[in-house]
Short mmCIF file of C-alpha atoms in Angstrom, two decimals:
data_model
loop_
_atom_site.label_atom_id
_atom_site.label_comp_id
_atom_site.label_asym_id
_atom_site.label_seq_id
_atom_site.Cartn_x
_atom_site.Cartn_y
_atom_site.Cartn_z
CA MET A 14 31.53 -70.14 -24.26
CA SER A 15 27.86 -69.19 -25.06
CA PRO A 16 26.77 -65.46 -24.89
CA ALA A 17 24.82 -66.12 -21.80
CA GLU A 18 28.08 -67.61 -20.33
CA GLN A 19 30.06 -64.66 -21.43
CA LEU A 20 27.59 -62.29 -20.08
CA ALA A 21 27.54 -63.99 -16.51
CA LEU A 22 31.43 -64.29 -16.55
CA ALA A 23 31.62 -60.48 -17.22
CA LEU A 24 29.03 -59.51 -14.54
CA ASN A 25 30.07 -61.83 -11.98
CA ARG A 26 33.86 -61.89 -12.16
CA LEU A 27 34.92 -58.90 -13.92
CA HIS A 28 32.38 -56.45 -12.52
CA GLY A 29 31.27 -57.78 -9.10
CA LEU A 30 27.82 -57.09 -9.98
CA PRO A 31 26.51 -59.24 -6.98
CA GLN A 32 28.13 -56.93 -4.51
CA LEU A 33 26.91 -53.83 -6.34
CA SER A 34 23.41 -55.26 -6.67
CA GLY A 35 23.12 -55.11 -2.71
CA ARG A 36 24.08 -51.60 -2.82
CA LEU A 37 21.31 -50.88 -5.29
CA GLY A 38 18.68 -52.70 -3.08
CA ALA A 39 18.32 -55.88 -5.04
CA PRO A 40 20.97 -58.36 -3.89
CA LEU A 41 21.87 -61.05 -6.10
CA ALA A 42 24.04 -63.96 -5.97
CA GLU A 43 26.23 -65.29 -8.69
CA ALA A 44 24.09 -68.29 -9.06
CA ASP A 45 21.09 -65.93 -9.40
CA LEU A 46 22.57 -64.05 -12.25
CA VAL A 47 23.65 -67.22 -14.07
CA ALA A 48 20.05 -68.70 -13.70
CA ILE A 49 18.48 -65.37 -15.08
CA LEU A 50 20.61 -65.43 -18.06
CA GLU A 51 20.22 -69.02 -18.66
CA GLU A 52 16.43 -68.63 -18.61
CA ALA A 53 16.62 -65.47 -20.73
CA SER A 54 18.80 -67.26 -23.45
CA ARG A 55 16.30 -70.07 -23.15
CA PHE A 56 13.36 -67.81 -23.91
CA ALA A 57 15.14 -65.83 -26.50
CA GLU A 58 16.12 -69.08 -28.37
CA GLU A 59 13.23 -71.17 -27.99
CA ARG A 60 10.38 -68.50 -28.21
CA ILE A 61 11.67 -65.59 -30.07
CA ALA A 62 14.42 -66.72 -32.45
CA PRO A 63 12.45 -69.27 -34.42
CA GLY A 64 10.05 -66.81 -35.79
CA ARG A 65 12.66 -64.13 -36.86
CA ARG A 66 12.77 -65.17 -40.57
CA ASP A 67 9.15 -65.44 -40.84
CA ALA A 68 8.72 -61.97 -39.22
CA ASP A 69 11.11 -60.48 -41.73
CA ARG A 70 9.19 -62.02 -44.56
CA ALA A 71 5.72 -60.99 -43.27
CA GLY A 72 6.70 -57.35 -42.32
CA CYS A 73 4.11 -54.67 -41.24
CA VAL A 74 1.16 -53.41 -43.12
CA LEU A 75 -0.97 -50.23 -42.50
CA GLU A 76 -4.60 -50.99 -43.01
CA ASN A 77 -7.38 -48.51 -42.24
CA GLY A 78 -5.01 -46.77 -39.68
CA VAL A 79 -3.99 -49.95 -38.02
CA VAL A 80 -0.47 -51.44 -38.13
CA ARG A 81 -0.69 -55.19 -38.61
CA THR A 82 2.54 -56.73 -37.53
CA PRO A 83 3.61 -60.43 -38.03
CA PRO A 84 1.01 -62.91 -37.05
CA HIS A 85 2.80 -64.67 -34.28
CA TYR A 86 3.89 -61.35 -32.52
CA ALA A 87 0.76 -60.97 -30.60
CA GLY A 88 1.08 -64.46 -28.88
CA LEU A 89 5.03 -63.70 -28.50
CA LEU A 90 4.06 -60.29 -26.56
CA ARG A 91 1.74 -62.10 -24.28
CA GLU A 92 4.58 -64.73 -23.53
CA TRP A 93 6.83 -61.57 -22.81
CA GLN A 94 4.43 -60.14 -20.67
CA ALA A 95 3.72 -63.42 -18.63
CA ALA A 96 7.49 -64.04 -18.19
CA GLY A 97 7.92 -60.51 -16.67
CA TRP A 98 10.97 -59.68 -18.67
CA GLN A 99 10.07 -56.14 -19.43
CA GLY A 100 10.27 -55.21 -15.54
CA VAL A 101 13.72 -56.72 -15.01
CA ALA A 102 15.34 -53.29 -13.99
CA ALA A 103 12.18 -51.16 -13.57
CA PRO A 104 11.14 -49.87 -10.10
CA ALA A 105 9.85 -52.35 -7.80
CA GLU A 106 7.14 -49.96 -6.40
CA HIS A 107 5.66 -50.03 -10.02
CA GLY A 108 5.72 -53.56 -10.46
CA GLY A 109 9.33 -54.17 -11.72
CA GLN A 110 12.02 -56.39 -10.24
CA GLY A 111 14.41 -53.53 -9.44
CA LEU A 112 17.63 -55.35 -10.61
CA PRO A 113 20.61 -53.54 -11.97
CA HIS A 114 20.41 -52.02 -15.28
CA ALA A 115 23.46 -54.18 -16.36
CA VAL A 116 20.96 -57.36 -15.94
CA TRP A 117 18.56 -55.79 -18.23
CA ALA A 118 21.48 -54.86 -20.73
CA ALA A 119 22.48 -58.40 -20.76
CA VAL A 120 18.79 -59.84 -21.05
CA PHE A 121 18.20 -57.37 -23.85
CA GLU A 122 21.34 -58.58 -25.75
CA LEU A 123 19.77 -61.98 -25.90
CA VAL A 124 16.47 -60.69 -26.92
CA SER A 125 18.01 -58.48 -29.59
CA SER A 126 20.09 -61.28 -30.98
CA ALA A 127 17.01 -63.55 -31.33
CA ASP A 128 14.83 -60.96 -33.19
CA MET A 129 16.06 -57.20 -33.45
CA ALA A 130 12.64 -56.18 -34.84
CA PHE A 131 10.45 -57.56 -31.94
CA GLY A 132 13.17 -56.48 -29.39
CA LEU A 133 12.83 -52.86 -30.56
CA MET A 134 9.37 -52.66 -28.78
CA PRO A 135 10.78 -53.68 -25.38
CA MET A 136 13.71 -51.50 -25.87
CA LEU A 137 11.88 -48.36 -26.50
CA THR A 138 9.33 -49.16 -23.69
CA ALA A 139 12.37 -49.76 -21.20
CA GLY A 140 13.33 -46.31 -22.20
CA ALA A 141 9.94 -44.87 -21.55
CA VAL A 142 10.03 -46.33 -17.88
CA GLU A 143 13.49 -44.95 -17.40
CA LEU A 144 12.35 -41.39 -18.35
CA LEU A 145 8.97 -41.52 -16.27
CA ALA A 146 10.67 -43.04 -13.34
CA HIS A 147 12.90 -39.80 -12.97
CA GLN A 148 10.68 -37.08 -14.68
CA ALA A 149 7.03 -37.85 -14.01
CA SER A 150 4.84 -36.72 -11.18
CA ALA A 151 3.73 -39.18 -8.64
CA ASP A 152 0.36 -39.17 -10.12
CA GLN A 153 1.50 -39.73 -13.75
CA ALA A 154 4.06 -42.51 -12.37
CA ALA A 155 1.08 -44.36 -10.71
CA ARG A 156 -0.97 -44.11 -13.98
CA PHE A 157 1.69 -44.94 -16.50
CA LEU A 158 4.44 -46.75 -15.28
CA PRO A 159 2.53 -50.15 -14.39
CA PRO A 160 1.24 -50.89 -17.66
CA LEU A 161 4.63 -49.87 -19.30
CA VAL A 162 6.48 -52.13 -16.86
CA SER A 163 4.23 -55.05 -17.50
CA ALA A 164 4.31 -54.40 -21.26
CA GLU A 165 0.90 -54.13 -21.53
CA TRP A 166 1.43 -50.73 -23.05
CA ASN A 167 4.42 -49.88 -25.23
CA GLY A 168 6.25 -46.72 -25.26
CA THR A 169 7.68 -44.47 -28.08
CA MET A 170 10.13 -41.45 -28.42
CA GLY A 171 8.66 -38.67 -30.42
CA LEU A 172 11.46 -36.54 -31.36
CA THR A 173 12.10 -36.21 -34.96
CA GLU A 174 10.29 -34.16 -37.50
CA PRO A 175 10.41 -33.89 -41.21
CA GLN A 176 12.32 -30.51 -41.34
CA ALA A 177 14.33 -31.13 -38.18
CA GLY A 178 16.14 -34.53 -38.50
CA SER A 179 18.82 -34.53 -35.63
CA ASP A 180 18.50 -30.69 -35.13
CA LEU A 181 15.87 -30.89 -32.22
CA SER A 182 16.04 -27.15 -31.88
CA ALA A 183 14.06 -26.96 -35.18
CA VAL A 184 11.01 -28.83 -33.64
CA ARG A 185 7.74 -27.28 -34.62
CA ALA A 186 4.98 -29.49 -32.85
CA ARG A 187 2.96 -27.31 -30.64
CA ALA A 188 1.23 -27.86 -27.42
CA VAL A 189 -1.60 -25.38 -26.14
CA PRO A 190 -3.14 -25.43 -22.91
CA ASP A 191 -6.72 -26.86 -22.88
CA GLY A 192 -7.98 -24.89 -19.99
CA ALA A 193 -8.44 -28.05 -17.86
CA GLY A 194 -4.89 -28.44 -16.78
CA GLY A 195 -3.83 -30.72 -19.94
CA TYR A 196 -2.66 -29.81 -23.42
CA CYS A 197 -3.51 -30.18 -27.02
CA VAL A 198 -0.82 -31.50 -28.86
CA THR A 199 -0.40 -30.93 -32.80
CA GLY A 200 2.37 -31.68 -35.29
CA ALA A 201 4.05 -34.55 -37.11
CA LYS A 202 6.74 -36.92 -35.94
CA ILE A 203 8.60 -39.21 -38.37
CA PHE A 204 10.64 -42.52 -37.87
CA ILE A 205 8.87 -43.58 -34.74
CA THR A 206 9.69 -46.98 -33.84
CA TRP A 207 6.56 -49.07 -33.08
CA GLY A 208 4.42 -45.80 -33.08
CA GLU A 209 1.45 -47.80 -34.04
CA ASN A 210 0.75 -51.33 -33.66
CA SER A 211 -2.01 -53.74 -33.10
CA ILE A 212 -0.64 -55.93 -30.21
CA ALA A 213 -0.17 -53.67 -27.45
CA ALA A 214 -3.07 -52.69 -25.40
CA ASN A 215 -2.23 -49.10 -25.62
CA THR A 216 0.80 -46.95 -26.79
CA LEU A 217 2.36 -43.92 -24.68
CA HIS A 218 3.99 -41.43 -26.88
CA LEU A 219 6.59 -39.08 -25.26
CA VAL A 220 6.55 -36.14 -27.48
CA LEU A 221 8.78 -32.98 -27.77
CA ALA A 222 6.69 -29.98 -28.43
CA ARG A 223 6.51 -26.07 -27.95
CA LEU A 224 4.23 -24.30 -25.73
CA PRO A 225 2.74 -20.88 -26.90
CA ASP A 226 5.32 -18.98 -25.01
CA ALA A 227 8.45 -21.05 -25.65
CA PRO A 228 11.52 -19.29 -26.52
CA ALA A 229 13.20 -20.19 -29.71
CA GLY A 230 15.86 -23.22 -30.01
CA SER A 231 16.28 -26.18 -27.73
CA ARG A 232 15.52 -24.19 -24.66
CA GLY A 233 11.88 -23.64 -25.67
CA ILE A 234 11.09 -27.56 -25.86
CA SER A 235 8.75 -29.26 -23.49
CA LEU A 236 7.98 -32.73 -23.02
CA PHE A 237 4.42 -34.40 -23.35
CA ALA A 238 2.90 -37.80 -22.44
CA VAL A 239 0.30 -38.46 -25.23
CA PRO A 240 -1.57 -42.04 -24.94
CA LYS A 241 -3.17 -43.50 -28.19
CA LEU A 242 -6.11 -44.49 -25.99
CA LEU A 243 -7.66 -42.11 -23.36
CA PRO A 244 -9.44 -43.54 -20.17
CA GLY A 245 -12.41 -45.44 -21.30
CA GLY A 246 -10.98 -46.46 -24.34
CA ARG A 247 -11.75 -43.36 -26.53
CA ARG A 248 -9.08 -42.86 -29.40
CA ASN A 249 -7.03 -39.91 -28.91
CA GLY A 250 -6.07 -37.28 -31.69
CA VAL A 251 -3.15 -39.33 -32.75
CA ARG A 252 -2.78 -41.59 -36.04
CA CYS A 253 -0.33 -43.28 -38.18
CA GLY A 254 0.05 -41.42 -41.43
CA GLY A 255 2.34 -44.03 -43.01
CA ILE A 256 5.03 -46.70 -42.34
CA GLU A 257 8.30 -46.71 -43.92
CA ARG A 258 9.53 -49.44 -46.34
CA LYS A 259 12.88 -50.28 -45.11
CA ALA A 260 16.11 -52.14 -46.02
CA GLY A 261 15.74 -54.26 -42.79
CA ILE A 262 13.98 -54.70 -39.57
CA HIS A 263 10.85 -55.28 -41.73
CA ALA A 264 9.11 -56.61 -38.68
CA SER A 265 9.32 -53.21 -36.62
CA PRO A 266 6.78 -50.67 -37.76
CA THR A 267 8.65 -47.33 -38.48
CA CYS A 268 5.59 -44.59 -38.39
CA THR A 269 4.95 -41.19 -39.37
CA MET A 270 2.75 -40.14 -36.51
CA ILE A 271 0.19 -37.28 -36.86
CA PHE A 272 -1.01 -35.50 -33.66
CA GLU A 273 -4.06 -33.47 -34.12
CA GLU A 274 -4.98 -31.53 -31.00
CA ALA A 275 -4.20 -34.94 -29.13
CA GLU A 276 -4.76 -34.76 -25.48
CA GLY A 277 -1.44 -34.68 -23.53
CA GLU A 278 0.11 -33.94 -20.12
CA LEU A 279 3.11 -32.05 -19.53
CA VAL A 280 6.06 -34.12 -18.23
CA GLY A 281 8.40 -32.15 -16.00
CA GLU A 282 8.76 -28.54 -16.08
CA PRO A 283 7.84 -26.17 -19.02
CA HIS A 284 10.58 -25.60 -21.66
CA ARG A 285 12.80 -28.35 -19.95
CA GLY A 286 11.78 -31.00 -22.30
CA LEU A 287 14.98 -31.80 -23.79
CA PRO A 288 16.88 -32.42 -20.73
CA ALA A 289 14.09 -34.49 -19.40
CA MET A 290 14.25 -36.70 -22.58
CA PHE A 291 17.92 -37.20 -22.37
CA ALA A 292 17.15 -39.95 -19.71
CA MET A 293 15.38 -41.92 -22.38
CA MET A 294 17.87 -40.96 -25.25
CA ASN A 295 20.88 -42.05 -23.18
CA ALA A 296 19.20 -45.19 -22.15
CA ALA A 297 18.36 -45.86 -25.78
CA ARG A 298 22.11 -45.18 -26.96
CA LEU A 299 23.36 -47.80 -24.68
CA ALA A 300 20.56 -50.09 -25.82
CA VAL A 301 21.46 -49.55 -29.45
CA GLY A 302 24.76 -50.33 -28.68
CA VAL A 303 23.64 -53.55 -27.00
CA GLU A 304 21.63 -54.26 -30.25
CA GLY A 305 24.93 -54.17 -32.17
CA VAL A 306 26.33 -56.97 -29.85
CA GLY A 307 23.24 -58.95 -30.48
CA GLN A 308 23.65 -58.58 -34.28
CA CYS A 309 27.36 -59.65 -33.88
CA ALA A 310 26.56 -62.56 -31.97
CA ARG A 311 23.87 -63.85 -34.10
CA ALA A 312 25.99 -63.49 -37.23
CA THR A 313 28.80 -65.31 -35.64
CA ALA A 314 26.72 -68.23 -34.42
CA LEU A 315 25.01 -68.41 -37.94
CA ALA A 316 28.54 -68.38 -39.68
CA GLU A 317 30.01 -70.86 -37.33
CA ALA A 318 27.32 -73.34 -37.82
CA TYR A 319 27.46 -72.99 -41.76
CA ALA A 320 31.25 -73.36 -41.77
CA ALA A 321 31.16 -76.43 -39.65
CA GLY A 322 28.72 -78.05 -41.89
CA ARG A 323 29.99 -76.96 -45.26
CA GLU A 324 32.42 -79.13 -46.85
CA GLN A 325 34.63 -78.08 -49.74
CA GLY A 326 37.95 -79.55 -50.69
CA GLY A 327 37.42 -82.65 -48.56
CA ARG A 328 36.98 -80.89 -45.13
CA ALA A 329 34.85 -78.42 -43.57
CA ILE A 330 35.45 -74.82 -44.54
CA ALA A 331 35.76 -73.89 -40.83
CA GLY A 332 39.48 -75.37 -41.24
CA HIS A 333 40.10 -73.39 -44.31
CA PRO A 334 42.81 -70.76 -43.16
CA ASP A 335 41.04 -67.56 -44.59
CA VAL A 336 37.46 -68.80 -43.29
CA ALA A 337 39.08 -69.46 -39.78
CA ARG A 338 40.57 -66.07 -39.97
CA MET A 339 37.17 -64.39 -40.68
CA LEU A 340 35.43 -66.47 -37.73
CA ALA A 341 38.19 -65.57 -35.39
CA GLU A 342 37.71 -61.89 -36.01
CA MET A 343 33.90 -62.40 -35.67
CA ARG A 344 34.22 -64.25 -32.41
CA ALA A 345 36.89 -61.75 -30.83
CA VAL A 346 35.12 -58.62 -32.09
CA THR A 347 31.73 -59.83 -30.67
CA ALA A 348 33.33 -60.61 -27.37
CA ALA A 349 35.09 -57.13 -27.22
CA ALA A 350 31.79 -55.38 -28.13
CA ARG A 351 29.73 -57.37 -25.44
CA LEU A 352 32.51 -56.36 -22.72
CA ILE A 353 32.44 -52.61 -23.79
CA ALA A 354 28.63 -52.53 -23.61
CA LEU A 355 28.48 -54.22 -20.18
CA ASP A 356 31.22 -51.81 -18.95
CA CYS A 357 28.83 -49.01 -19.88
CA ALA A 358 25.78 -50.59 -18.39
CA VAL A 359 27.47 -51.28 -15.03
CA SER A 360 28.89 -47.75 -14.93
CA LEU A 361 25.26 -46.69 -15.04
CA ASP A 362 24.69 -48.74 -12.00
CA ARG A 363 27.48 -47.45 -9.98
CA ALA A 364 26.45 -43.96 -10.96
CA ARG A 365 23.15 -44.57 -9.40
CA VAL A 366 24.99 -45.60 -6.00
CA GLY A 367 27.10 -42.36 -6.24
CA GLU A 368 30.35 -44.18 -6.74
CA PRO A 369 32.99 -41.57 -7.54
CA GLY A 370 33.89 -41.24 -11.10
CA ALA A 371 31.00 -43.49 -12.32
CA GLU A 372 29.12 -40.55 -13.82
CA ALA A 373 32.11 -39.33 -15.79
CA ARG A 374 33.01 -42.98 -17.09
CA LEU A 375 29.26 -43.25 -18.23
CA ALA A 376 29.39 -40.08 -20.17
CA LEU A 377 32.50 -41.17 -22.03
CA LEU A 378 31.55 -44.60 -22.48
CA THR A 379 28.00 -44.12 -23.96
CA PRO A 380 29.02 -42.75 -27.41
CA VAL A 381 31.89 -45.37 -27.51
CA CYS A 382 29.37 -48.00 -26.86
CA LYS A 383 26.73 -46.75 -29.21
CA ALA A 384 29.00 -46.05 -32.16
CA TRP A 385 31.74 -48.71 -31.98
CA CYS A 386 29.37 -51.69 -31.13
CA THR A 387 26.95 -50.70 -34.05
CA ASP A 388 29.64 -50.18 -36.43
CA ARG A 389 31.12 -53.58 -35.52
CA ALA A 390 27.80 -55.17 -36.03
CA VAL A 391 27.60 -54.14 -39.65
CA GLU A 392 31.08 -55.37 -40.22
CA VAL A 393 30.67 -58.60 -38.48
CA ALA A 394 27.31 -59.26 -40.24
CA SER A 395 29.20 -58.61 -43.60
CA LEU A 396 31.80 -61.10 -42.77
CA GLY A 397 29.13 -63.52 -41.93
CA ILE A 398 27.78 -63.29 -45.39
CA GLN A 399 31.31 -63.78 -46.78
CA VAL A 400 31.90 -66.90 -44.68
CA HIS A 401 28.78 -68.32 -46.34
CA GLY A 402 29.85 -67.25 -49.67
CA GLY A 403 26.87 -67.05 -52.36
CA ALA A 404 24.73 -68.77 -49.90
CA GLY A 405 24.89 -65.64 -47.78
CA TYR A 406 23.86 -63.09 -50.12
CA VAL A 407 20.60 -64.91 -50.84
CA GLU A 408 17.81 -64.78 -48.24
CA GLU A 409 17.51 -68.42 -47.54
CA THR A 410 20.38 -68.72 -45.09
CA GLY A 411 19.44 -65.88 -42.84
CA ALA A 412 22.78 -64.22 -43.04
CA ALA A 413 21.64 -61.14 -45.21
CA GLN A 414 18.71 -60.30 -42.80
CA ILE A 415 21.16 -59.92 -39.92
CA TRP A 416 23.15 -57.39 -42.14
CA ARG A 417 19.81 -55.46 -43.33
CA ASP A 418 18.81 -55.27 -39.84
CA ALA A 419 22.16 -54.19 -38.25
CA ARG A 420 22.46 -51.33 -40.80
CA ILE A 421 20.05 -49.13 -38.92
CA ALA A 422 22.03 -49.35 -35.74
CA PRO A 423 24.74 -46.88 -36.85
CA ILE A 424 22.01 -44.25 -37.65
CA TYR A 425 19.57 -44.65 -34.73
CA GLU A 426 19.53 -42.33 -31.68
CA GLY A 427 22.06 -39.99 -33.17
CA THR A 428 24.31 -41.07 -35.96
CA ASN A 429 27.72 -42.50 -35.12
CA GLY A 430 29.19 -39.20 -36.40
CA ILE A 431 27.06 -37.29 -34.05
CA GLN A 432 28.15 -39.70 -31.20
CA ALA A 433 31.83 -39.09 -32.10
CA MET A 434 31.37 -35.31 -32.06
CA ASP A 435 29.69 -35.73 -28.74
CA LEU A 436 32.85 -37.49 -27.27
CA VAL A 437 35.36 -35.07 -28.64
CA ALA A 438 33.47 -31.79 -28.36
CA ARG A 439 31.60 -32.41 -25.26
CA LYS A 440 32.65 -35.39 -23.25
CA LEU A 441 36.50 -35.05 -23.61
CA PRO A 442 36.72 -31.45 -22.48
CA ARG A 443 34.55 -32.16 -19.40
CA GLY A 444 36.25 -35.47 -18.61
CA MET A 445 39.80 -35.59 -19.63
CA GLU A 446 41.02 -36.63 -16.52
CA ALA A 447 38.43 -39.51 -16.41
CA PHE A 448 39.32 -40.64 -20.09
CA ARG A 449 43.10 -40.55 -19.20
CA ALA A 450 42.44 -42.79 -16.10
CA MET A 451 40.44 -45.11 -18.60
CA ALA A 452 43.37 -45.21 -21.05
CA ALA A 453 45.81 -45.89 -18.25
CA GLU A 454 43.79 -48.79 -16.95
CA ALA A 455 43.51 -50.13 -20.46
CA GLY A 456 47.23 -49.91 -20.81
CA ALA A 457 47.79 -52.03 -17.72
CA ALA A 458 45.63 -54.77 -18.96
CA ASP A 459 48.50 -56.28 -21.31
CA PRO A 460 51.73 -55.04 -22.51
CA ALA A 461 50.47 -55.01 -26.09
CA LEU A 462 47.98 -52.32 -25.12
CA ARG A 463 50.48 -49.90 -23.21
CA GLY A 464 51.49 -48.21 -26.50
CA PRO A 465 48.21 -47.87 -27.99
CA ALA A 466 46.56 -46.64 -24.85
CA GLU A 467 49.16 -43.81 -24.26
CA ALA A 468 48.73 -42.69 -27.97
CA LEU A 469 44.96 -42.79 -27.44
CA ALA A 470 45.41 -40.49 -24.44
CA GLU A 471 47.67 -38.29 -26.08
CA ALA A 472 45.42 -37.84 -28.97
CA ALA A 473 42.44 -37.12 -26.80
CA GLY A 474 44.19 -34.13 -25.50
CA ARG A 475 45.22 -32.94 -28.79
CA LEU A 476 41.74 -33.32 -30.25
CA ALA A 477 39.89 -31.50 -27.05
CA SER A 478 41.95 -28.51 -27.59
CA ALA A 479 41.86 -28.46 -31.38
CA PRO A 480 39.79 -25.99 -33.45
CA ALA A 481 36.27 -27.28 -33.99
CA GLU A 482 36.85 -28.15 -37.70
CA VAL A 483 39.93 -30.20 -36.87
CA ALA A 484 38.23 -31.89 -33.89
CA GLY A 485 35.10 -32.84 -36.15
CA ALA A 486 37.22 -34.03 -38.81
CA GLY A 487 39.18 -36.56 -36.37
CA ALA A 488 36.30 -37.31 -34.11
CA ALA A 489 35.09 -40.46 -35.78
CA PRO A 490 38.36 -42.18 -36.19
CA PHE A 491 39.35 -41.17 -32.61
CA LEU A 492 36.25 -42.83 -31.34
CA ASP A 493 36.89 -45.87 -33.35
CA ALA A 494 40.43 -46.07 -31.83
CA ALA A 495 39.07 -45.77 -28.45
CA GLY A 496 36.87 -48.78 -29.01
CA TRP A 497 39.60 -50.92 -30.28
CA VAL A 498 41.87 -50.10 -27.18
CA LEU A 499 39.12 -50.50 -24.52
CA GLY A 500 37.62 -53.61 -26.17
CA GLY A 501 41.22 -55.11 -26.33
CA ALA A 502 41.69 -54.37 -22.65
CA TRP A 503 38.61 -55.97 -21.52
CA LEU A 504 39.20 -59.05 -23.56
CA ALA A 505 42.66 -59.36 -21.94
CA ARG A 506 41.00 -58.96 -18.52
CA ALA A 507 38.38 -61.51 -19.44
CA ALA A 508 41.13 -64.12 -20.71
CA ALA A 509 42.96 -63.69 -17.32
CA VAL A 510 40.15 -64.88 -15.45
CA GLU A 511 38.80 -67.51 -18.08
CA PRO A 512 41.36 -69.14 -20.17
CA GLY A 513 38.39 -70.19 -22.59
CA LEU A 514 38.68 -66.67 -24.16
CA ALA A 515 42.38 -66.88 -24.39
CA GLY A 516 41.82 -67.37 -28.26
CA GLU A 517 39.76 -64.48 -28.77
CA ALA A 518 42.04 -62.25 -26.61
CA GLY A 519 45.08 -63.27 -28.38
CA PHE A 520 43.67 -62.84 -31.87
CA PHE A 521 42.29 -59.40 -30.97
CA LEU A 522 45.63 -58.17 -29.62
CA ARG A 523 47.82 -59.53 -32.64
CA ARG A 524 45.60 -58.82 -35.39
CA LEU A 525 42.93 -56.43 -34.64
CA LEU A 526 44.58 -53.95 -32.00
CA PRO A 527 46.94 -52.50 -34.56
CA ARG A 528 43.75 -50.78 -36.17
CA ALA A 529 43.81 -48.45 -33.18
CA ARG A 530 46.97 -46.76 -34.11
CA ALA A 531 45.96 -46.57 -37.87
CA ARG A 532 42.67 -44.67 -36.72
CA LEU A 533 44.58 -42.54 -34.29
CA GLU A 534 46.93 -41.40 -37.34
CA GLU A 535 43.77 -40.70 -39.30
CA ALA A 536 42.22 -38.70 -36.61
CA LEU A 537 45.47 -36.44 -36.09
CA ALA A 538 46.09 -36.07 -39.92
CA PRO A 539 45.64 -32.61 -41.48
CA ALA A 540 42.07 -32.20 -42.89
#
């Protein structure tokens, strides 16, 4: 099955998204979902994917304060805008289509798989829309959301500073009232994805900064909207201080942004910027997990095509037992990661209609989706290189690019170690009942899952009540084990409704599920 077919199968037959879409106010039939995903796949493969390797070679260049992206990206962005893909799940009252977030997640997988670097611009813009839809004033929403929803503007997330890293309580950027209802924002932000570019008409920076009366720590952070261009086209006091030279995603500009008394607007309440920003951060964590799925899918497709056409020993290497094993693992892991990500996205939609338990499920699944799917992306991309042999380690085949691009995802939006600590130290103590229900649900999916699921639930209880240092040491292997169990359960359910996935499910349960027990033993071992 193609990625689009697997996505449609999961949304229609496993999650019943057409029924849920009606409750969300945007009714869709099963055929509608199939048509949307078929068209998204066509756009991704015909318009985006062909330029992926050229974009990687061209990279980005900072010239006279302007970041030049790969030459074809400007035209590609115009096509993206004309097709309306940015607004798939955006509010209808601001120009979007108002479809379930799960539809956007499925579309974004296909886009990210086609070219991860390009896909990062719509990803962050979608996050900005999510934040502003919930936190902006009516006036701000009316001015900022339509150009973001149409992708005329791109959005960025201005959190990280040189001295702060992941510790946002150490943010030093400041915002001073300008006497006219606005603020002058000053400070430096690093690692800002698509922070400066020459292809969007404007860029809206969502920036964390401190007001003059801010208390110390994370409780003293406020959120500001700072556009690159002000009304009338005047340049605001924000500039790019440099772009990073990176291992991968060469065509996505990663910028140091300097704010020098830039004109900004407060979004939400003073000193409540971090809770407001979490709307964008959580959307980004789910999206980065989906990026991981996209890189798994691209690596798998590339490896399968190469193995089918490369002959050695008188036959295609796809038939050699060890290559067949690697391809089977790539297919099974990709399908499982896809299903975990969709479970997370559908849980977000269910939470929006107030379905009991959906909020708790979403909270538990988000760190698993982000960390497990991105760790698997690196592993699957590495297997893809191995399938290619020496041809995979050189750039001509494209296998190495996937590996290089995928490697950032376990670092993005809170490293995977932070995600694991979030799961064990914060989410489990608050949602143990929901986690045990998820584990029991997984154990019922197939007899092979019963034992691992029970062991997972037991480990969750032990870690949630363990001293901080013990829980911290076991958090990452525990999260990994959760992914193997939950992914296996979803594959078993998928194979039950679609026999075409029986091969992936059988391989996963026989060959990959035992990794869950090994990881749980590691999670509970003395430090």
